[in-house]
Amino acid sequence: MDKNRIEGAAKQAKGAVKEAVGKVTGDHSTQAEGKADKTEGKAQGAVGNAKDAVRDTFRS
């Protein structure tokens, strides 16, 4: 498993928490940061998936 997948999942979780805190407190800036973190985490996870796919292709 590529480290980008793990880090991406962590960023998504962090973003979800930030977004929820922003919603509860009414802080639109924190909410937007949370959404951005989630998006960044999804992208990083996709990179990790691609790396894993390439690695698996060459191992087989």
PDB file of C-alpha atoms in Angstrom, residues 2-36:
ATOM      1  CA  ASP A   2       1.403   3.344  -1.027  1.00  0.00           C
ATOM      2  CA  LYS A   3       1.988   5.956   1.674  1.00  0.00           C
ATOM      3  CA  ASN A   4       0.042   8.495  -0.401  1.00  0.00           C
ATOM      4  CA  ARG A   5      -3.116   6.462   0.116  1.00  0.00           C
ATOM      5  CA  ILE A   6      -2.626   6.503   3.885  1.00  0.00           C
ATOM      6  CA  GLU A   7      -1.779  10.200   4.023  1.00  0.00           C
ATOM      7  CA  GLY A   8      -4.686  10.979   1.702  1.00  0.00           C
ATOM      8  CA  ALA A   9      -7.131   9.165   3.958  1.00  0.00           C
ATOM      9  CA  ALA A  10      -5.774  11.067   6.962  1.00  0.00           C
ATOM     10  CA  LYS A  11      -6.203  14.406   5.158  1.00  0.00           C
ATOM     11  CA  GLN A  12      -9.756  13.484   4.216  1.00  0.00           C
ATOM     12  CA  ALA A  13     -10.577  12.680   7.832  1.00  0.00           C
ATOM     13  CA  LYS A  14      -8.937  15.888   9.062  1.00  0.00           C
ATOM     14  CA  GLY A  15     -10.863  17.844   6.447  1.00  0.00           C
ATOM     15  CA  ALA A  16     -14.159  16.274   7.458  1.00  0.00           C
ATOM     16  CA  VAL A  17     -13.561  17.235  11.093  1.00  0.00           C
ATOM     17  CA  LYS A  18     -12.561  20.789  10.144  1.00  0.00           C
ATOM     18  CA  GLU A  19     -15.591  21.149   7.912  1.00  0.00           C
ATOM     19  CA  ALA A  20     -17.910  19.929  10.682  1.00  0.00           C
ATOM     20  CA  VAL A  21     -16.349  22.302  13.211  1.00  0.00           C
ATOM     21  CA  GLY A  22     -16.782  25.144  10.733  1.00  0.00           C
ATOM     22  CA  LYS A  23     -20.452  24.286  10.263  1.00  0.00           C
ATOM     23  CA  VAL A  24     -21.109  24.061  14.002  1.00  0.00           C
ATOM     24  CA  THR A  25     -19.312  27.304  14.834  1.00  0.00           C
ATOM     25  CA  GLY A  26     -20.537  29.151  11.754  1.00  0.00           C
ATOM     26  CA  ASP A  27     -16.946  29.802  10.665  1.00  0.00           C
ATOM     27  CA  HIS A  28     -17.075  29.746   6.871  1.00  0.00           C
ATOM     28  CA  SER A  29     -13.296  29.981   6.591  1.00  0.00           C
ATOM     29  CA  THR A  30     -12.729  26.810   8.634  1.00  0.00           C
ATOM     30  CA  GLN A  31     -15.495  25.073   6.730  1.00  0.00           C
ATOM     31  CA  ALA A  32     -13.851  25.994   3.406  1.00  0.00           C
ATOM     32  CA  GLU A  33     -10.444  24.835   4.665  1.00  0.00           C
ATOM     33  CA  GLY A  34     -12.015  21.510   5.606  1.00  0.00           C
ATOM     34  CA  LYS A  35     -13.479  21.073   2.152  1.00  0.00           C
ATOM     35  CA  ALA A  36     -10.110  21.910   0.602  1.00  0.00           C
TER      36      ALA A  36
END
